[in-house]
PDB file of C-alpha atoms in Angstrom:
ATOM      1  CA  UNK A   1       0.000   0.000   0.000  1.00  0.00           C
ATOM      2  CA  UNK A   2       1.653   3.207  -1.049  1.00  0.00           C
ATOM      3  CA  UNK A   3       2.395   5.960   1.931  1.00  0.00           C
ATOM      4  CA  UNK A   4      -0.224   8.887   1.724  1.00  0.00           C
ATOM      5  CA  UNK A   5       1.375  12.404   1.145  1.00  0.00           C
ATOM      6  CA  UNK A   6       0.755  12.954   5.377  1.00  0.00           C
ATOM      7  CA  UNK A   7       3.092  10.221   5.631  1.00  0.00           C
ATOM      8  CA  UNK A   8       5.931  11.627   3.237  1.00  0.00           C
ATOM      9  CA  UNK A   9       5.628  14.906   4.271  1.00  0.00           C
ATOM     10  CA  UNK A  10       6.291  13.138   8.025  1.00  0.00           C
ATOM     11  CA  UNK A  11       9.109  11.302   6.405  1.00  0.00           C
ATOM     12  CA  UNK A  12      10.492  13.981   4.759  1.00  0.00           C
ATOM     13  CA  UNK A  13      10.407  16.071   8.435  1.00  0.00           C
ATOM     14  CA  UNK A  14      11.719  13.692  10.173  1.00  0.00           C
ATOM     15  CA  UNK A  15      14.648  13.122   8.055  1.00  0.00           C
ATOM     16  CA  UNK A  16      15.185  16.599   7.801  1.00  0.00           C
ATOM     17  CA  UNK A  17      15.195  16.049  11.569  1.00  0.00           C
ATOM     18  CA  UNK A  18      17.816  13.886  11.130  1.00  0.00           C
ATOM     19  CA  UNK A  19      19.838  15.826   8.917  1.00  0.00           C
ATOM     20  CA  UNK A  20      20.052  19.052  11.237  1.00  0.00           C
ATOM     21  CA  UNK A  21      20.351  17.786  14.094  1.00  0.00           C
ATOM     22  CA  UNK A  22      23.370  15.607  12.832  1.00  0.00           C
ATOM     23  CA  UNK A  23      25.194  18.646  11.203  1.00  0.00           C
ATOM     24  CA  UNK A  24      24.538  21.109  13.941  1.00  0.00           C
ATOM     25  CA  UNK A  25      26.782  18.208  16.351  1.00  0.00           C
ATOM     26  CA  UNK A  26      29.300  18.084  13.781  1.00  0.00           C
ATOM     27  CA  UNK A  27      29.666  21.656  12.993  1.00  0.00           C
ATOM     28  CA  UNK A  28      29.706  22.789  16.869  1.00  0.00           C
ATOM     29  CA  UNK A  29      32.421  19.622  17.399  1.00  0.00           C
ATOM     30  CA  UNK A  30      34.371  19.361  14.156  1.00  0.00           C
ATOM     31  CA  UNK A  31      33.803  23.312  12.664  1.00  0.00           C
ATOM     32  CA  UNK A  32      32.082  24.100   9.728  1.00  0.00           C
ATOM     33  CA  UNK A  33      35.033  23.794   7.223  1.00  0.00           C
ATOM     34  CA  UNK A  34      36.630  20.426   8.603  1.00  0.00           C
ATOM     35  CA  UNK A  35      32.392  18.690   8.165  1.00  0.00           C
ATOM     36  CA  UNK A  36      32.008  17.008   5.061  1.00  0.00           C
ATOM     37  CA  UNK A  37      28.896  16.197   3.507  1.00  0.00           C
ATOM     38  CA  UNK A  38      29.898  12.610   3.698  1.00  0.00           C
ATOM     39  CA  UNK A  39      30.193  13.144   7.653  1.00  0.00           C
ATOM     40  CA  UNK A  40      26.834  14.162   8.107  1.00  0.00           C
ATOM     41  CA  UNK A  41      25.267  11.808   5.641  1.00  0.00           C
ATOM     42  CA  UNK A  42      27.346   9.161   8.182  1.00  0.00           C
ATOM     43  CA  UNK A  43      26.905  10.697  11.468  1.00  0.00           C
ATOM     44  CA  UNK A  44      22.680  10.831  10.202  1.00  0.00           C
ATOM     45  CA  UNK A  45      22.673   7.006   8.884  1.00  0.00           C
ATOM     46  CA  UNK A  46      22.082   7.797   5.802  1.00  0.00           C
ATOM     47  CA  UNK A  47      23.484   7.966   2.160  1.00  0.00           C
ATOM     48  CA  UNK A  48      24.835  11.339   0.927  1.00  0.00           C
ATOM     49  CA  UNK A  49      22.158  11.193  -2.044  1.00  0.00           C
ATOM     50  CA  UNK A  50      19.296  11.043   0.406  1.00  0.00           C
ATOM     51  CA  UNK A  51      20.920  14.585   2.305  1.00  0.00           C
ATOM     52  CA  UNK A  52      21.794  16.130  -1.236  1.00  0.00           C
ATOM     53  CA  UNK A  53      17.488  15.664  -2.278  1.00  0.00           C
ATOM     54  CA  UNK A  54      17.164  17.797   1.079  1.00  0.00           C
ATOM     55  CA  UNK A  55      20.018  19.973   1.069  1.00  0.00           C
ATOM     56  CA  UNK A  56      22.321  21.014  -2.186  1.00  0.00           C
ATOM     57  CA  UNK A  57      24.830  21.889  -0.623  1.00  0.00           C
ATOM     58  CA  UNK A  58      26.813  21.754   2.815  1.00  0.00           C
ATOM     59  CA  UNK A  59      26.262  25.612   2.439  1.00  0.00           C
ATOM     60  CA  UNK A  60      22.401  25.409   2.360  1.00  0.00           C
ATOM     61  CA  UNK A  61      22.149  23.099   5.256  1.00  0.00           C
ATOM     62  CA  UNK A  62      24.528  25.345   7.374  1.00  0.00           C
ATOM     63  CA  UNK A  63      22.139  28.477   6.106  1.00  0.00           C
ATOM     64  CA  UNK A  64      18.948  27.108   7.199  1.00  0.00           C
ATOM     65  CA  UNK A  65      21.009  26.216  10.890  1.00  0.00           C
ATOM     66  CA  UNK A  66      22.381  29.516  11.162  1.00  0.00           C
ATOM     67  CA  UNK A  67      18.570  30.770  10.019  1.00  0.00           C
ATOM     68  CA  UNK A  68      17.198  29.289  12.814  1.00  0.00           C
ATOM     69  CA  UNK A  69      19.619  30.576  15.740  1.00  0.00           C
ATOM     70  CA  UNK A  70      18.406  33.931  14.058  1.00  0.00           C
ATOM     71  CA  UNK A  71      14.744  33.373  14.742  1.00  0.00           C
ATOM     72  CA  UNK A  72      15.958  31.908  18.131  1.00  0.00           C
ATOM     73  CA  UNK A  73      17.304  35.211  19.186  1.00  0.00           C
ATOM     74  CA  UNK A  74      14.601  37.215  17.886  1.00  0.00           C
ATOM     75  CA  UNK A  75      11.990  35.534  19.524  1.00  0.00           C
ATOM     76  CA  UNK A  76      13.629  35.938  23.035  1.00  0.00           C
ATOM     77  CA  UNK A  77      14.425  39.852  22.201  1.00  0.00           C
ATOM     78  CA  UNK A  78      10.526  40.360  21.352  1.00  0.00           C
ATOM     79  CA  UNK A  79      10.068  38.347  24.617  1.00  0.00           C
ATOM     80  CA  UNK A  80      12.468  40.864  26.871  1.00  0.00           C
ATOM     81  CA  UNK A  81      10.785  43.849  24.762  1.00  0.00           C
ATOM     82  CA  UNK A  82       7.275  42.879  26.219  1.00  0.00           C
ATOM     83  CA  UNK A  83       7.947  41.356  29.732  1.00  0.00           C
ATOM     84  CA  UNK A  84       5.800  43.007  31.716  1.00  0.00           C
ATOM     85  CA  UNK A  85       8.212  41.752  34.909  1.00  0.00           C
ATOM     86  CA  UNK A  86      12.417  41.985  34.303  1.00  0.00           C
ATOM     87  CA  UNK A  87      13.388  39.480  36.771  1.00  0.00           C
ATOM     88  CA  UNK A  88      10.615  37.191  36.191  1.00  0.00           C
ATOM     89  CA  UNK A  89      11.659  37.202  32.438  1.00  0.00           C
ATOM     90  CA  UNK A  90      15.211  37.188  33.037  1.00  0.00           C
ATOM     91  CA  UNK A  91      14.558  34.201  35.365  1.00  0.00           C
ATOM     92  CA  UNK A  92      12.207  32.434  32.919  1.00  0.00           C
ATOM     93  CA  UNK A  93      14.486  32.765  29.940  1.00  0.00           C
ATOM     94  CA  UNK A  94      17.833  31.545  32.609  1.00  0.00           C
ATOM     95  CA  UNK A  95      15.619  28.563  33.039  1.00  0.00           C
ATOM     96  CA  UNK A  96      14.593  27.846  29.831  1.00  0.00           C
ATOM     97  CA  UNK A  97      18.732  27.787  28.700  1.00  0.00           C
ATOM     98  CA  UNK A  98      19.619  25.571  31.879  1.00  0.00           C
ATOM     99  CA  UNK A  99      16.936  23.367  31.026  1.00  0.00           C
ATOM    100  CA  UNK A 100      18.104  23.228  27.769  1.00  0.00           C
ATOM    101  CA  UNK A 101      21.780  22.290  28.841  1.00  0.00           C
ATOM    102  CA  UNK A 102      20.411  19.560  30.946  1.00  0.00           C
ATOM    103  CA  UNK A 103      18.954  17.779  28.368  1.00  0.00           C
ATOM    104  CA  UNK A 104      21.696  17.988  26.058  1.00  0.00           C
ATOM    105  CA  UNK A 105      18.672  19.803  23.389  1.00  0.00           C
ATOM    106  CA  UNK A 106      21.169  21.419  21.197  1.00  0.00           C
ATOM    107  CA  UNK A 107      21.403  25.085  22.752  1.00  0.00           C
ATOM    108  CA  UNK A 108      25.643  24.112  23.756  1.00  0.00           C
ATOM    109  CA  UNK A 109      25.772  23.298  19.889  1.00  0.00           C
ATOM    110  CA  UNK A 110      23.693  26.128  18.592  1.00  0.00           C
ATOM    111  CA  UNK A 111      26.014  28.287  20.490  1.00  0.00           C
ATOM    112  CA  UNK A 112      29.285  27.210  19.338  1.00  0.00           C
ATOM    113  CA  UNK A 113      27.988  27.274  15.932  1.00  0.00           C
ATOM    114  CA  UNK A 114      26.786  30.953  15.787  1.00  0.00           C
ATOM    115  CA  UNK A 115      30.268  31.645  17.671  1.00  0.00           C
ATOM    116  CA  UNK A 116      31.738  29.948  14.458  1.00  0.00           C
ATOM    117  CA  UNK A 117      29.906  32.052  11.999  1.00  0.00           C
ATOM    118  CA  UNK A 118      30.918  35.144  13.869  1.00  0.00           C
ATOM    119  CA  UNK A 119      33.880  34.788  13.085  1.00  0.00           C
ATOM    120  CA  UNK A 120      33.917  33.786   9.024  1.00  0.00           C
ATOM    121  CA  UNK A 121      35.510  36.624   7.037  1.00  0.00           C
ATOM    122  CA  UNK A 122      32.969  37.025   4.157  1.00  0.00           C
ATOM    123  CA  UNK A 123      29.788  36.006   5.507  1.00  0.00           C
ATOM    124  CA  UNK A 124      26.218  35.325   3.740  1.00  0.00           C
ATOM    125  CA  UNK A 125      23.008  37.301   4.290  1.00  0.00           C
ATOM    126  CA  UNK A 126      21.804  34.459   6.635  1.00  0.00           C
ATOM    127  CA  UNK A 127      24.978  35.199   9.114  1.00  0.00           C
ATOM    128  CA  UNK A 128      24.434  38.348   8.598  1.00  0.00           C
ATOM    129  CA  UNK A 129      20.925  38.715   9.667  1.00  0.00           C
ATOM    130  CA  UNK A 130      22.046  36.454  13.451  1.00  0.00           C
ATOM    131  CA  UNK A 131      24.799  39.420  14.068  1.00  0.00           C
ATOM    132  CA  UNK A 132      21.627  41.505  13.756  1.00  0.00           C
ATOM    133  CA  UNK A 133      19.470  39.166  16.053  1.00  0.00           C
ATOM    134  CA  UNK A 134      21.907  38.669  18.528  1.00  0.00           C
ATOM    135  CA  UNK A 135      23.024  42.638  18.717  1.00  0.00           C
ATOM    136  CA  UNK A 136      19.149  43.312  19.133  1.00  0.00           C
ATOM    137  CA  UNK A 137      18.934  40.466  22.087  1.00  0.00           C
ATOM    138  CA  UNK A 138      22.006  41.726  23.714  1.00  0.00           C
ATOM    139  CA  UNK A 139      20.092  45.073  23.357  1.00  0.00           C
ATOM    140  CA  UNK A 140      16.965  43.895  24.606  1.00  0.00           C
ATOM    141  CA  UNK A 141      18.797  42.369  27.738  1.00  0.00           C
ATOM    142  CA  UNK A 142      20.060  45.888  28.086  1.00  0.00           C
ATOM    143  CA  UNK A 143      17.087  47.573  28.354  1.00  0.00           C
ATOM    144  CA  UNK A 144      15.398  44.794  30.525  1.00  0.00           C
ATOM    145  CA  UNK A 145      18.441  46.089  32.633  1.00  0.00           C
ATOM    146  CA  UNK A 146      17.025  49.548  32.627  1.00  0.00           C
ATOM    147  CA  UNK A 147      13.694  48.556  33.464  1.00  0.00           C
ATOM    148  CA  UNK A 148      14.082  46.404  35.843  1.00  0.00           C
ATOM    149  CA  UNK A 149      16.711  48.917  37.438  1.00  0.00           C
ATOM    150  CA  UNK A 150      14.052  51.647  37.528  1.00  0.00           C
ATOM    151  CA  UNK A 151      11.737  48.897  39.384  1.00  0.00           C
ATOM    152  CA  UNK A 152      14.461  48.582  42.048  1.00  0.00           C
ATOM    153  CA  UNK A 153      14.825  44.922  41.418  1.00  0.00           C
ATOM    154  CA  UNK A 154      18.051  45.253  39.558  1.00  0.00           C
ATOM    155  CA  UNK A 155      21.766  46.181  40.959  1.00  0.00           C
ATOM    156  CA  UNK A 156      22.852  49.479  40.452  1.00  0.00           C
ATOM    157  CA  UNK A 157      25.667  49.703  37.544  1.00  0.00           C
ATOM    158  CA  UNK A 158      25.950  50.297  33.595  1.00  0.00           C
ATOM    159  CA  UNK A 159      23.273  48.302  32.052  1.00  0.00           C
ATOM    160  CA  UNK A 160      25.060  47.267  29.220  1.00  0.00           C
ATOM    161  CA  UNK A 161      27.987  45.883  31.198  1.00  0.00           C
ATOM    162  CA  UNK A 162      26.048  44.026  33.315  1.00  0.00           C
ATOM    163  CA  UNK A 163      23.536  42.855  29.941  1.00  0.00           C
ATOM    164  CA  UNK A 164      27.034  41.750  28.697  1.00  0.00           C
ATOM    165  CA  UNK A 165      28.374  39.604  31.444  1.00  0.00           C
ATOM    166  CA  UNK A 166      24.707  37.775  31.835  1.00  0.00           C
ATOM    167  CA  UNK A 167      24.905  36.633  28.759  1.00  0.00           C
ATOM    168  CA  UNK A 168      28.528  35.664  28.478  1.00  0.00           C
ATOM    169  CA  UNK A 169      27.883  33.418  31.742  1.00  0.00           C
ATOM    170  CA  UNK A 170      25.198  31.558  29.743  1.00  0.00           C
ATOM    171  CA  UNK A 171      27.677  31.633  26.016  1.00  0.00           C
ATOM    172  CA  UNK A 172      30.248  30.662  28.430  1.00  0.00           C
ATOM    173  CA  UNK A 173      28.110  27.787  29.921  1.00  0.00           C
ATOM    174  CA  UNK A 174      26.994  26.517  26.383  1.00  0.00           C
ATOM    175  CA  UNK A 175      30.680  26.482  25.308  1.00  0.00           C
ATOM    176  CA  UNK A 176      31.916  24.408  27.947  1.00  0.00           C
ATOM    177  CA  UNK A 177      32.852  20.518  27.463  1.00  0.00           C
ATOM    178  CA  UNK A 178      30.586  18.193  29.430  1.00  0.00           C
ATOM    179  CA  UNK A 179      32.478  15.866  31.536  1.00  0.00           C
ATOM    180  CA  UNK A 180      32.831  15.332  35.144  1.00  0.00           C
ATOM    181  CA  UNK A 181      34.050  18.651  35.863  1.00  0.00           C
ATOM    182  CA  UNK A 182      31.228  20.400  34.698  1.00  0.00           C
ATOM    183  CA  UNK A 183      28.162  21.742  36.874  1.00  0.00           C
ATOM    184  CA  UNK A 184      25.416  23.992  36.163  1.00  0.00           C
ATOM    185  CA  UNK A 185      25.133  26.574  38.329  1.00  0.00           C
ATOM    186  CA  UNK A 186      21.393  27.920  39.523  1.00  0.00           C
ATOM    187  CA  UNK A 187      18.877  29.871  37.911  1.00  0.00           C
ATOM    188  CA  UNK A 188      19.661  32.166  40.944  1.00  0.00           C
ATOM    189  CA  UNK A 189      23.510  31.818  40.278  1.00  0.00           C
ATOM    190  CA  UNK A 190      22.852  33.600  37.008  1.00  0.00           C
ATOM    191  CA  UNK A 191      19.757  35.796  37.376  1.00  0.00           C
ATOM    192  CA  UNK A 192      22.686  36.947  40.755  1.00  0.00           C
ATOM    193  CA  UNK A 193      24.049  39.233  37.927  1.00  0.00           C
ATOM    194  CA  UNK A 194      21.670  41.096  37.261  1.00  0.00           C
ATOM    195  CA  UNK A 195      19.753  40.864  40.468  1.00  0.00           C
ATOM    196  CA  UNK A 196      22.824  41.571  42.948  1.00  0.00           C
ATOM    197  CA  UNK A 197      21.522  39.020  45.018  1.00  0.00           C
ATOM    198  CA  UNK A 198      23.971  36.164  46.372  1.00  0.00           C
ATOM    199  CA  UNK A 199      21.167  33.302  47.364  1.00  0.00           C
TER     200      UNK A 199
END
């Protein structure tokens, strides 16, 4: 009996899935340029002519990642734009990351592979566009900051300096190998620099 076009599209999704989620682990371990097509057709269990009908090129697939850490960091800027509460948002979105961690759900990768395209020397419109996002979140941050240091429920001190080193504790967190050595600190631990507060 032939799959209905529910079931292909399903197929199709979940091999996508597959695909993504394989390259984003190779990219974030390996880098970008030392990843081979062949490598994520491997590390994905499947055949490099299955990944080329869903991706062209090593390029698109790394595109369509980078895409979606873009739409990652908007959506938490329009989220720190609106919060009617700075700590609680600060505190939800510190949660929402250490959860993340936990469960190994990609964030650590996603990190290390918008740190990567940072850094290329000519980069596309789709790298181009997350230096926008993540200027605008580190923005947002800052004028959470403000707000929440007009409410009295932030630590005196120059928002954007104190913006900056919450949210290098959390890059720094996603960048860091997990082994034996590594613990994650409380939602209090890291909401603590913003908060002043030493629970």
């Amino acid at each position: 009996m032939p799959r209905t076009e529910e079931q292909n599209q399903a197929l199709r999704a979940a091999t996508r899935e597959r695909v993504t989620r394989s390259a984003l682990r190779l990219f974030a371990s390996h880098g970008y340029a030392a990843t081979s097509v062949r490598d994520i057709a491997r590390e994905a269990g499947l055949s490099t002519g299955v990944l080329y009908r869903h991706y062209p090129t090593k390029e698109a697939l790394f595109a369509e990642l980078v895409t979606q850490g873009a739409t990652g960091l908007q959506h938490a800027a329009r989220a720190f734009d609106t919060a009617s509460s700075p700590e609680e948002a600060v505190r939800g979105f510190t949660e929402g990351v250490l959860a993340d961690l936990r469960s190994d759900a990609g964030f650590g990768e996603f990190f290390q592979l918008m740190t990567q395209a940072f850094t290329l020397p000519d980069p596309p419109d789709e790298v181009r566009e997350l230096i926008r996002q993540h200027i605008a979140l580190v923005g947002a941050i800052e004028g959470l900051v403000e707000r929440g240091q007009r409410a009295g429920c932030f630590r005196d001190g120059d928002p954007k300096e104190l913006a900056t080193c919450y949210f290098a504790a959390v890059g720094g967190l996603a960048a860091l190998p997990r082994n034996a050595a590594f613990t994650l600190p409380t939602t209090d631990v890291l909401v603590g620099f913003l908060t002043g507060d030493d629970r």
